[in-house]
Structures are given as C-alpha cells and as structure tokens.
Coordinates of C-alpha atoms and ligand atoms in Angstrom, one line a residue:
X221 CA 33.8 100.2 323.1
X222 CA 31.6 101.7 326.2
X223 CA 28.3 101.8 324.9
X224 CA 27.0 106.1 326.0
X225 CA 24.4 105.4 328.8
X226 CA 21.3 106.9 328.1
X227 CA 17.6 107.1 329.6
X228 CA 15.4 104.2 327.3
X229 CA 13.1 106.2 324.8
X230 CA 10.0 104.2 326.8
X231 CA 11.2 106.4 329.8
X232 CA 11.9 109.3 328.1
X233 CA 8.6 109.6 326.3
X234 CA 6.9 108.7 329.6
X235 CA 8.8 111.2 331.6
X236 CA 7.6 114.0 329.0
X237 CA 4.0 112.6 328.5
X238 CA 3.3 112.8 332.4
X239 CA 5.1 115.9 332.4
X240 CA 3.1 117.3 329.9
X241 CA -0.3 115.8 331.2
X242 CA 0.2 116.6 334.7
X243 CA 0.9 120.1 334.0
X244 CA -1.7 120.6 331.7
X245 CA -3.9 118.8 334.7
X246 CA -2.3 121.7 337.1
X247 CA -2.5 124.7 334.9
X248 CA -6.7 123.4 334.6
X249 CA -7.2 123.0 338.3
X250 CA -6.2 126.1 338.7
X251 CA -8.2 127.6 336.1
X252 CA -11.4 126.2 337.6
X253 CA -10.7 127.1 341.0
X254 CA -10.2 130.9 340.0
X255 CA -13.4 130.5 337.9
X256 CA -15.2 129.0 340.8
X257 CA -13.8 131.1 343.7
X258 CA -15.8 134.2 342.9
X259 CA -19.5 132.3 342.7
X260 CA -18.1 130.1 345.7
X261 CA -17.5 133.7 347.9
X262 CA -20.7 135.4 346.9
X263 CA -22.8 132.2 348.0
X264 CA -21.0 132.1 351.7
X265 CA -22.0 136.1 351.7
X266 CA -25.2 135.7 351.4
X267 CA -26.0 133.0 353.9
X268 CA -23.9 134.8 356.3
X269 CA -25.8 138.1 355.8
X270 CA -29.5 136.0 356.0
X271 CA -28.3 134.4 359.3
X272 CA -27.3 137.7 360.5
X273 CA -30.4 139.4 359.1
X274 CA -32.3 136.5 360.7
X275 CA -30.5 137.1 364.1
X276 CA -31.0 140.9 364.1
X277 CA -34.7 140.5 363.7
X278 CA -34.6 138.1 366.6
X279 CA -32.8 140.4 369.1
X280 CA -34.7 143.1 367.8
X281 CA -38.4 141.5 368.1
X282 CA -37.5 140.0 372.0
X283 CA -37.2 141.2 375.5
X284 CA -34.1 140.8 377.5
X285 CA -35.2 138.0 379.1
X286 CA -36.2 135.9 376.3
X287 CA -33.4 136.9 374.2
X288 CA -30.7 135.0 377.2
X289 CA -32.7 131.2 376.4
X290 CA -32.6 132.3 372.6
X291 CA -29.0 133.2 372.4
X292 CA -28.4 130.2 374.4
X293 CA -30.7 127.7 372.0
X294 CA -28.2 129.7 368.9
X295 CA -25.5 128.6 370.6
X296 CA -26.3 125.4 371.1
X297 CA -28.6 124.1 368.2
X298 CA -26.5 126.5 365.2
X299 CA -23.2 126.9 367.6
X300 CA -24.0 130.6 366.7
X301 CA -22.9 133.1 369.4
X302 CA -24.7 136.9 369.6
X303 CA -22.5 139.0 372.2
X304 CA -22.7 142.7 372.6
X305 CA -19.6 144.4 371.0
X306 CA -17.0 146.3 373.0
X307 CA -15.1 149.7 371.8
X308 CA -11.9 148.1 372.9
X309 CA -12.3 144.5 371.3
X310 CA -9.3 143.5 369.7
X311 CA -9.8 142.5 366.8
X312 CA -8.4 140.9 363.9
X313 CA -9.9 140.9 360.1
X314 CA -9.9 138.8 357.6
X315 CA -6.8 137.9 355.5
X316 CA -7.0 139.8 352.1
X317 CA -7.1 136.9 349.6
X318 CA -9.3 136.7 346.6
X319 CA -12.3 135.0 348.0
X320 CA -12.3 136.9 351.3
X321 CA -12.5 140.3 348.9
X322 CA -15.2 139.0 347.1
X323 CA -17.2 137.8 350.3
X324 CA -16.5 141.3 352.2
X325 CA -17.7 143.0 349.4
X326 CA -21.1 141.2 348.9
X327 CA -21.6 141.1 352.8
X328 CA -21.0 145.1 352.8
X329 CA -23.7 145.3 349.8
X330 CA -26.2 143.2 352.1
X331 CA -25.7 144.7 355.6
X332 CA -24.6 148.2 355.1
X333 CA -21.2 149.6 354.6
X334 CA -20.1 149.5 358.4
X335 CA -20.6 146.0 358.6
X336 CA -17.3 144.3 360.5
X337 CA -15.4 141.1 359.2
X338 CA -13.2 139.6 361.3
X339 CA -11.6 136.4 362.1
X340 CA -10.5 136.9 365.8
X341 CA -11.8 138.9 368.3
X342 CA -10.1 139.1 371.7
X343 CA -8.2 136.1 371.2
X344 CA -11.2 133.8 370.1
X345 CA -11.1 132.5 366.4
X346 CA -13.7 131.8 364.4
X347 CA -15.7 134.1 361.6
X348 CA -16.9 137.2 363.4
X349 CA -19.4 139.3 361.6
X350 CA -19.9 142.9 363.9
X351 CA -23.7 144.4 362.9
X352 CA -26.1 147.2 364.6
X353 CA -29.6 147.3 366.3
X354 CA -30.1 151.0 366.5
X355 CA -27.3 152.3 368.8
X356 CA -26.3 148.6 370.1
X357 CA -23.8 147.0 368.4
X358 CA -23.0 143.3 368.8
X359 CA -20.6 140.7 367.3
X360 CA -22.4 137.3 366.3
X361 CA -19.8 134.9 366.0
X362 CA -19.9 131.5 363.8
X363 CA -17.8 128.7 362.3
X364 CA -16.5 129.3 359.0
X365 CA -16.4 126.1 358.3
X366 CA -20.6 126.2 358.1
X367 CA -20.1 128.0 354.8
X368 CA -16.9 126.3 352.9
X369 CA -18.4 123.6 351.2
X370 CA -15.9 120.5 351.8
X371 CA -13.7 121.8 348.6
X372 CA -10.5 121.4 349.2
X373 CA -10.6 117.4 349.6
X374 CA -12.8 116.9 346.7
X375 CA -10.5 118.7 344.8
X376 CA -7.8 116.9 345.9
X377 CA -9.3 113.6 345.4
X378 CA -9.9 114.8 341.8
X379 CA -7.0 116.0 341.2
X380 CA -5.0 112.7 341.9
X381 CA -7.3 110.5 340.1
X382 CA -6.6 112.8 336.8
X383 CA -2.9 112.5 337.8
X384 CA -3.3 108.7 338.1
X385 CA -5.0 108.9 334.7
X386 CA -2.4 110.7 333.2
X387 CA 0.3 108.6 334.2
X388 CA -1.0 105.2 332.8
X389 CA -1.9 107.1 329.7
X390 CA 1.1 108.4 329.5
X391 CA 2.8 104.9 330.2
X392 CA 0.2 103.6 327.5
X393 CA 1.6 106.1 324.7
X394 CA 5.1 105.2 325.8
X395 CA 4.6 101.5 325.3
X396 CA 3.0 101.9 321.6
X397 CA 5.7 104.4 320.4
X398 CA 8.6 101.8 322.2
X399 CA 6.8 98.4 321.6
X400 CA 7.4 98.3 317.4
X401 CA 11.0 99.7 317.7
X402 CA 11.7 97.6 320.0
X403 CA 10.7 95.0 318.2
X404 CA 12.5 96.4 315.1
X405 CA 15.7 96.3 317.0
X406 CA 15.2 92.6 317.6
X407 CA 14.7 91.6 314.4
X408 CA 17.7 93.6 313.0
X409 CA 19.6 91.3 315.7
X410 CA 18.2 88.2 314.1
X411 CA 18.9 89.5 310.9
X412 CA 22.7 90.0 312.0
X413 CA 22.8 86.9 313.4
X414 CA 22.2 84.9 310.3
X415 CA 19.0 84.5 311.6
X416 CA 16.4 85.6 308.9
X417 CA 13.3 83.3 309.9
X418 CA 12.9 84.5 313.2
X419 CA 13.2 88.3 312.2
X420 CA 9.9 88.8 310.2
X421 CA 8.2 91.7 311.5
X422 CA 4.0 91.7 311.6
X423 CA 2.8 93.2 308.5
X424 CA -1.2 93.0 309.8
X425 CA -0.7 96.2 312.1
X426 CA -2.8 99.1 312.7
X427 CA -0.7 102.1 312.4
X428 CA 0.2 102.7 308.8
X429 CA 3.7 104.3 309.2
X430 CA 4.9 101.1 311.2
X431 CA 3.4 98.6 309.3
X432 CA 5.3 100.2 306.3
X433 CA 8.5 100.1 308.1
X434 CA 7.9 96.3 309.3
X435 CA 7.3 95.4 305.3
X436 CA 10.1 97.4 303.9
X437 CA 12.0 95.8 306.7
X438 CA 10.6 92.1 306.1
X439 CA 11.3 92.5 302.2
X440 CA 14.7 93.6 302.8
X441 CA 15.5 90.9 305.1
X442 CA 14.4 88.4 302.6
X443 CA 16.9 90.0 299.2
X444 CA 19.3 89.9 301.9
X445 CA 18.8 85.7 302.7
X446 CA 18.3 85.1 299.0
X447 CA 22.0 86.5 298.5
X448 CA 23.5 84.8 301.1
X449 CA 21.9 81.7 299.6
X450 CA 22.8 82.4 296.5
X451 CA 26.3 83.2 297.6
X452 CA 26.4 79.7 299.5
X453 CA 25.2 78.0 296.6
X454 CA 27.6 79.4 294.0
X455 CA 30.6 78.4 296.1
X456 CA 29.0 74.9 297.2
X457 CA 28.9 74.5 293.3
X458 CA 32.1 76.1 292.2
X459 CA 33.8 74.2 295.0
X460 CA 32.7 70.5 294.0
X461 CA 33.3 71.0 290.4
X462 CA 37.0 72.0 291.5
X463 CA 37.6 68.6 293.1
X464 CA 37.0 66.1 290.6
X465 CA 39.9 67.8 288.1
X466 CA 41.9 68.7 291.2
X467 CA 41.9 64.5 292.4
X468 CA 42.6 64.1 288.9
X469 CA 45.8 66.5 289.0
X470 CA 47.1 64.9 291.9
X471 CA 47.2 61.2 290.0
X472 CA 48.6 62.5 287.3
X473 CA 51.3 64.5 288.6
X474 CA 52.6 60.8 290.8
X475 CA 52.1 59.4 287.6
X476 CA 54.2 61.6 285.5
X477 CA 56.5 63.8 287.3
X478 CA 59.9 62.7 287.1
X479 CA 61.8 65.3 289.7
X480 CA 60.9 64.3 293.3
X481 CA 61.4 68.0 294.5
X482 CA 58.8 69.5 291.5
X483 CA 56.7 66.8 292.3
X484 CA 56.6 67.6 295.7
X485 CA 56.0 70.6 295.4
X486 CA 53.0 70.2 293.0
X487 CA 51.4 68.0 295.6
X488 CA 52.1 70.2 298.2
X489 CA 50.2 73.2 295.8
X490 CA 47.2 71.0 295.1
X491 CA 46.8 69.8 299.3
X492 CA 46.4 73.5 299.6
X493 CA 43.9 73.6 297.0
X494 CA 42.0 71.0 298.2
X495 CA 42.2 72.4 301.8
X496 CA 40.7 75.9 300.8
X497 CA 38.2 74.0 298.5
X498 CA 37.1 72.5 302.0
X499 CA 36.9 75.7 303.6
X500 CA 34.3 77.1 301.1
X501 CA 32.6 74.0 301.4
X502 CA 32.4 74.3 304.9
X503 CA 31.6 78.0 304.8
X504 CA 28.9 77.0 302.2
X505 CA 27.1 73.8 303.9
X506 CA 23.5 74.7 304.4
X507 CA 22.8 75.5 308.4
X508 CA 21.4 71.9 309.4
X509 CA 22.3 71.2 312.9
X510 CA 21.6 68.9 315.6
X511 CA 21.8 69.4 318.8
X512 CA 22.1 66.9 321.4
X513 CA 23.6 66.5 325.4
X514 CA 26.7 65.4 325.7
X515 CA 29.6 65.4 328.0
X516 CA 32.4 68.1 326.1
X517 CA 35.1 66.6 327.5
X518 CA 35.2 63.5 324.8
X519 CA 34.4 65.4 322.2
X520 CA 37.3 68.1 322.8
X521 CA 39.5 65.2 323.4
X522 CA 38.7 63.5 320.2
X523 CA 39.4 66.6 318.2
X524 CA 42.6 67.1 320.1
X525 CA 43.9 63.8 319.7
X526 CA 45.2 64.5 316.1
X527 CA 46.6 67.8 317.0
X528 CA 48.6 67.1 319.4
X529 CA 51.0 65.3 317.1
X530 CA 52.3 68.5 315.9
X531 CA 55.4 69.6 316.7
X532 CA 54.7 73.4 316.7
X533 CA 51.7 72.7 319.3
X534 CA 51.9 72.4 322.7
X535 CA 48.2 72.0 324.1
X536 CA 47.2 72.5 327.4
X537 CA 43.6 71.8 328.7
X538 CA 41.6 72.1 331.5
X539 CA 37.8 71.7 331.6
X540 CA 35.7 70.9 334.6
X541 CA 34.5 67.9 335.2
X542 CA 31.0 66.8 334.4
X543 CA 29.9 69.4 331.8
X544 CA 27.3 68.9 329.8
X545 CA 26.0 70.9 326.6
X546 CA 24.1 71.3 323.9
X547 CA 26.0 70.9 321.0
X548 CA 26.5 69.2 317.0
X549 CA 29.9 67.3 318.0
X550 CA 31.1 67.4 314.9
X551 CA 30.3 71.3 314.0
X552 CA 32.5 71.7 317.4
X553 CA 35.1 70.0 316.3
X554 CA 35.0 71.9 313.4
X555 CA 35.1 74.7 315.7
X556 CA 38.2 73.9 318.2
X557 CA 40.0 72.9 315.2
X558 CA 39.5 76.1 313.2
X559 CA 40.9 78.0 316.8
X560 CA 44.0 76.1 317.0
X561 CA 45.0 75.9 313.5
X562 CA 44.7 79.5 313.7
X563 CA 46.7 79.3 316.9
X564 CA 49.1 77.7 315.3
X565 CA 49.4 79.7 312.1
X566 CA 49.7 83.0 313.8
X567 CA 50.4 82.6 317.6
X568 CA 53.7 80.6 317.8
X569 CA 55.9 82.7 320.3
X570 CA 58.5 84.8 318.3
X571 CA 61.2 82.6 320.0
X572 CA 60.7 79.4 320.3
X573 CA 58.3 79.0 317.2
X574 CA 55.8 77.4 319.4
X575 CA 52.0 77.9 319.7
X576 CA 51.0 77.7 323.2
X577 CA 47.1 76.9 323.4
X578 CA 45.2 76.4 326.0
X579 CA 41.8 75.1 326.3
X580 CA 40.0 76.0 329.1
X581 CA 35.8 75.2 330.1
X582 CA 33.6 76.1 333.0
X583 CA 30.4 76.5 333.7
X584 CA 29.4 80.6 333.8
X585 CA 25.9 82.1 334.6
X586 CA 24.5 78.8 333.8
X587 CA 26.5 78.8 330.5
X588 CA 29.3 76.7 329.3
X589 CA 32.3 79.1 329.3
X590 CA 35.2 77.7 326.5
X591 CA 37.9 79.5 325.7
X592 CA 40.7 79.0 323.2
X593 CA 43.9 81.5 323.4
X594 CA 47.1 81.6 322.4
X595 CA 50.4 83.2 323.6
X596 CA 51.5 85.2 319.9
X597 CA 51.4 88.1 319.0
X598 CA 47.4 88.6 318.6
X599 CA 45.8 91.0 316.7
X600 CA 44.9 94.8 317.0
X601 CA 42.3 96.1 318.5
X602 CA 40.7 97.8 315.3
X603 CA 40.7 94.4 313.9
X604 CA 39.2 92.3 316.1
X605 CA 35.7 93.1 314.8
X606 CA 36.6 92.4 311.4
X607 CA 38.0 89.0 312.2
X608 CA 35.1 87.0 311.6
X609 CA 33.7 88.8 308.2
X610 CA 33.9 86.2 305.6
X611 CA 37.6 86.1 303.6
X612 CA 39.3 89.1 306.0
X613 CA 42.5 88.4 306.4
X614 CA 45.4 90.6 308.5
X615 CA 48.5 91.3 307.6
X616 CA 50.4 88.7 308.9
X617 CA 48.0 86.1 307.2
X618 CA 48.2 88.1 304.1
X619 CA 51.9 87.6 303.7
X620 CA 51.3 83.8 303.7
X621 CA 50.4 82.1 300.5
X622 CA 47.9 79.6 302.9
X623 CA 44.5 80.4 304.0
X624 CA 41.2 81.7 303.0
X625 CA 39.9 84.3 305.3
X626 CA 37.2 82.0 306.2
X627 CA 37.9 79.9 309.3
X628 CA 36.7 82.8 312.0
X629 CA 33.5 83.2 309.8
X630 CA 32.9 79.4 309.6
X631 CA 33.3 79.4 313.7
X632 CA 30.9 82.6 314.4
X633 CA 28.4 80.7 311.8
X634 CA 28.9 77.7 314.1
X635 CA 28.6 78.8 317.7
X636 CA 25.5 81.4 316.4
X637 CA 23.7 78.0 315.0
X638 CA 24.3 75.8 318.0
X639 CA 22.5 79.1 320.3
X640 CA 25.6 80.6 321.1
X641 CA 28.0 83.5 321.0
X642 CA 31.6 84.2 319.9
X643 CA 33.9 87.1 321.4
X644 CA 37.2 87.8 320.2
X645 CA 40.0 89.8 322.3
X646 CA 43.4 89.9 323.4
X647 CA 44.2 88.1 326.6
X648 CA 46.1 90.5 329.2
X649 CA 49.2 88.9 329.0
X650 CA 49.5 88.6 325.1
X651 CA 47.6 86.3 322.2
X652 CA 44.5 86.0 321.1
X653 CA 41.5 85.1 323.0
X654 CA 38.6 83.2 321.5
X655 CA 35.5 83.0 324.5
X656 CA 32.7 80.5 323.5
X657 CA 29.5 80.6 325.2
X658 CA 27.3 77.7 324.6
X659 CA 23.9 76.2 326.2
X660 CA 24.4 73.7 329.3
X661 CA 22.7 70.6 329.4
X662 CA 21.3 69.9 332.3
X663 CA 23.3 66.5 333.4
X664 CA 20.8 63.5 333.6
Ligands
LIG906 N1 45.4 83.2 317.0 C1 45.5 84.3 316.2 N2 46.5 85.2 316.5 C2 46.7 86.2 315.7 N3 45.9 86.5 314.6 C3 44.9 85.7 314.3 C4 44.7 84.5 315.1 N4 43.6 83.9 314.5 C5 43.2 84.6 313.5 N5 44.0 85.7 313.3 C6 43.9 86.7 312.2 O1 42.5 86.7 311.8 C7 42.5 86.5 310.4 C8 41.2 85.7 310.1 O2 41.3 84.4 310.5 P1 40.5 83.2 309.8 O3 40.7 82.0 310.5 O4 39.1 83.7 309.6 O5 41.2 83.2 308.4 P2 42.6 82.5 307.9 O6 43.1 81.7 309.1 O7 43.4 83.5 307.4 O8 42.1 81.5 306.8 P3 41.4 80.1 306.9 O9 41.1 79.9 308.4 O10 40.1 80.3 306.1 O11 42.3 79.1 306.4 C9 43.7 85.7 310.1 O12 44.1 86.0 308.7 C10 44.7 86.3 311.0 O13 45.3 87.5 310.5
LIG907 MG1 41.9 80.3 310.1

C-alpha cells in the first residue's frame, strides 16, 4: 500500500510559526517606520531651515569680497554650496512621498511660503533649498545625506535579527509540539512489536495534557502485556496437561486396538494432537533468547537435513559464503522449518504435487537477507497482512483437518525477538515469498 506523502507536522508547524512570526515582524516594522517617519521629516526641516537661516545672515551681514572666502570655507568645511539662483534653472523637486511632504511643509512654515525644494538643479543632484535676501535670490545646495540619520541599515540589521529570532523560536515550538508524538509513535511501534518494556512513555513531564496521554498510554500498554501473558500462560498450561493423557492414549490404543487400519488411524489422530499441542507450546514459551555469532550456513543445513527426506520437497539453497549473524540457532530452526512445512502444505505445484522451495541468503544494507519461497499457489493480497495474526487460517488451510493457525505467528514472534523483521508477499512469478532480515555479525 503507498504510504500518501505528506510534509512532517515538525515542518508544517515550523513553516506556519515563521510564517506567522515573520509577518507579524513585517506588519510591526512597518508600523514603526510610519510612526517614526513624521518626527524623523520635521527634525531634517528644521536643521535645514537653521543652516539656511544661518547662511542668509551670513551673506546678508558680508561684503562681496568676504562673502567669496566664506562661501568657499562652506564649501569646503560643511560641503555647503551658496550660488545665486537663475530664472531659467532647471529644476527638479522633490519626489512626493510621505516624509518629503512632511519636510516641505515644515521648511515652508520656517522660511516663508516661497521657499524652493528641489533635488536637482541643472543637472546637479543633491538637496537644493532656493531662499531670498531682499531681491537676490540664491540656491544653497547640500547633501541630503547630512540629515537622514543612518536608518535604513539599522533597520535592516534589526529587522533580520527579529527574523532570525523568530525562526529558531519557531523551530523551538515545532520541536516541543513534534518531540512527545514522536515519541508516542515509537512506543506504539514497540507496543506492536511485542515489545512492551521498551515502550513506556515518561510520566515526570511538564506539560499536563501530554503527561496524561503518556500515562493513559503506559497503563494501557501494561493490561495489554498482562493479557498476552495471561493468554501465554493459559495455553502453556492447558497444553501440558493435554500431554500426559494424550501419551497415555497412544499406549493404550497399541495395547488394545485390534484392527490395524482403526488403529492407525487413531495414532495418526493423536500425532496431530500432539503436533498442535507443540504449536501452542511454542507459541506460548516465554520470549527468552540468546543471541550469539554464528555462521548460518550449518545451522540452515542442520535444519534441512531432515527435510529433505520428503518426497513432496525438493529444496534448493543458496546462501553466500561466509555469513555471519546474530541469531538463537535453535529459534531459527524453528523458524525455517515453520516456512517449509508451510511450503509444503500449501505450495506444491498443482501438477506435479511438488513443493519447490528455495532458500536463498545474502548480505543486504549490512543486513542478512533470507528468503524462503515457494512456487504454489500463494495467497491473496488482502491476506497477506493477516497471515501472521495468531490462529488465521486461509481457505485452503481451512479445508484441511491439520494445522493451527499458529506457525506464521510463532515465526514473526521469532525474527521480532532475535532484532529482526518479517515481510510476506508474492514472488513475481507465483508462490509465497517469506523475506527475513536479521542482524550481521561482524565475522571475527
Ligand atoms: N507457502 C504458502 N503458500 C500459500 N499459503 C500459505 C503459505 N504459508 C502459509 N499460508 C497460508 O497462511 C495461513 C497461516 O499460516 P500458518 O503457518 O500461520 O498456519 P497453519 O500453517 O495453517 O498452521 P500451523 O503452522 O500452526 O500448523 C495458512 O493457513 C495458509 O492459508
Ligand atoms: Mg504453518
């Protein structure tokens, strides 16, 4: 089944969070700046119109001659240029923003209402301010920058250190909502797993709501153990007591059975007694294991060396050389010969009444690879994820007096103990495929 792709919820909360915090740091900046452009204008104004007024006293309180060395000390010491103004200057005003507004109108209000703004004259850029002495009229031409504080970088700087904030804050929050689910999700893994130790969620945290959910989840996981154990138990019991009166049975039917045929067939009912009575006791053992290195040839060879004296088998194997793993050899046999029986039961080819098997191992992403399949029939696809729930059995097995249900179970139990996985799936070209990964060994 494709899984739906989909953005994480740590990036989706992020993505709104600095959405959300960025915009709010935008929508403020701007705020501010139209709060502060008005008070910002006014200021510029006024120490244009003092070094005008300063200016006009000076031309006005000098002779010609002195007035050349002090335009020319303005010039140099303020870069502040007095020149006579010209009916024919071109001349170019200011650009009607907000701030220029403000700054025209508080310049008009301190030097008269003919006072000239403009921001190139004849070609020449700069802030040009045109005032009168009596009937002369002259252009003293500054630097705008003089009068702009250095806003626009400070503001800048500002404004990408709140953006910086805001983003780790908003990766912060996204962390602390995803952390605990994440978390959650891993337990619930554990818990399907079999695995109800290593799912207990921390009851000692902070935030109420999740601390809730982590007990609720922790006391549910623990019922849920208890039953299995109980479940385990109750068959591990049930089982035992069968076999004393069952051994029993058997010794009495030789003993007293007269018909050879009846009698066979008795013993042939009670062998499949006792083989399902192994079944739940193998379904049943508690989950000791122990793991050790060893080379998975032997062991595979080992278990195959009784099965290949059926008739209705035909094995074929091939597993690299050398391969180590991590495994209980005899909960592997346990687990090979579960596959192939099942092989055998339900994957003999429709004409010949043969199972095919083969037995295949590699190494894989430094994994062990093993795969079991078959050439039969296999099973559908809306079974397959049934397959390994305890006593499911398909129609096919159903029909059939033999078997319990619990031999996929038993394997999944297995491989999930020994740090493994188990997929199930047809192969291509027909019959069921079993893929085993297990943990490599590293080969001493
Ligand atoms: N190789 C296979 N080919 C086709 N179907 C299979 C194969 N292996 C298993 N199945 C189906 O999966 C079902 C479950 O298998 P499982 O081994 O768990 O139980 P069982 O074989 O019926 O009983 P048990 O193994 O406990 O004696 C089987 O009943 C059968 O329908
Ligand atoms: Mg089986």
């Amino acid at each position: 089944m494709a899984t739906k792709p989909g953005l994480s919820l740590f990036w989706r909360t992020f993505v709104l969070l600095a959405l959300l915090l960025l915009g709010s740091v935008i929508a403020w900046t701007q705020t501010l700046r139209e709060l502060e452009s008005e008070p910002r204008a006014i200021q510029t104004a006024r120490q244009i119109a003092s070094l005008v007024n300063l200016s006009r006293a000076a031309v006005m309180h000098t002779d010609s001659i002195t007035q050349v060395s002090l335009f020319k000390t303005m010039k140099d010491q303020e870069h502040v240029v007095i020149m006579p103004r010209e009916p024919n200057d071109v001349v170019q005003t200011l650009k009607n923003d907000e701030i220029n507004r403000y700054m025209t109108d508080e310049l008009k209000a301190r030097l008269g209402p003919t006072t000239l703004i403009a921001e190139q004259v004849n070609g020449v850029p700069g802030l040009w301010i045109g005032f009168d002495i009596n009937r002369d009229h002259f252009w003293l031409q500054t630097d705008r920058s003089r009068f702009d504080q250095p806003a626009a970088k400070t503001w800048l700087i500002w404004l990408s250190t709140a953006a910086t904030l805001s983003l780790f804050g908003a990766a912060l929050m996204a962390r602390l909502i995803n952390r605990p689910l994440k978390d959650l999700s891993f337990a619930a893994r554990q818990v399907r797993e079999g695995d109800f130790e290593a799912s207990r969620l921390d009851e000692t945290v902070t935030t109420s709501e999740i601390r809730a959910v982590n007990i609720g989840f922790n006391r549910m996981t623990q019922k849920l153990a208890k039953i299995e154990e109980d479940r385990a138990v109750m068959l591990a019991g049930i089982s035992h007591d069968l076999r004393t009166p069952l051994a029993r049975l058997r010794l009495e039917t030789e003993l007293s059975v007269n018909d050879v045929e009846a009698r066979e067939n008795m013993a042939n009912d009670i062998a499949q007694l006792d083989a399902i009575i192994n079944k739940f006791l193998d379904y049943a053992r508690p989950g000791q294991i122990n793991l050790s290195p060893l080379a998975l040839a032997p062991i595979i060879e080992l278990c195959l060396s009784t099965l290949r004296k059926r008739p209705e088998l035909e094995l074929k194997v091939a597993i690299e050389p050398k391969l180590m793993v991590l495994v209980d050899p005899v909960e592997l046999q346990r687990v090979i010969t579960n596959l192939i029986e099942n092989a055998a039961r339900y994957g003999q080819s429709a004409n010949t009444g043969i199972a095919r098997v083969e037995i295949s191992a590699r190494r894989m992403d430094n994994t062990l690879l093993l795969r079991v399949r078959d050439h039969g029939p296999g099973v559908p696809e809306d079974q397959l994820k049934q397959l390994t729930t305890p006593f499911f059995r398909g129609e096919a097995a159903r029909t059939a007096a033999n078997g319990t249900g619990l031999g996929l179970a038993i394997v999944q139990k297995i491989v999930s103990r020994m740090g493994g996985t188990l997929e199930l799936g047809n192969a291509s070209s027909g019959g069921l495929c079993a893929n085993i990964r297990l943990q490599l060994a590293e080969a001493s």
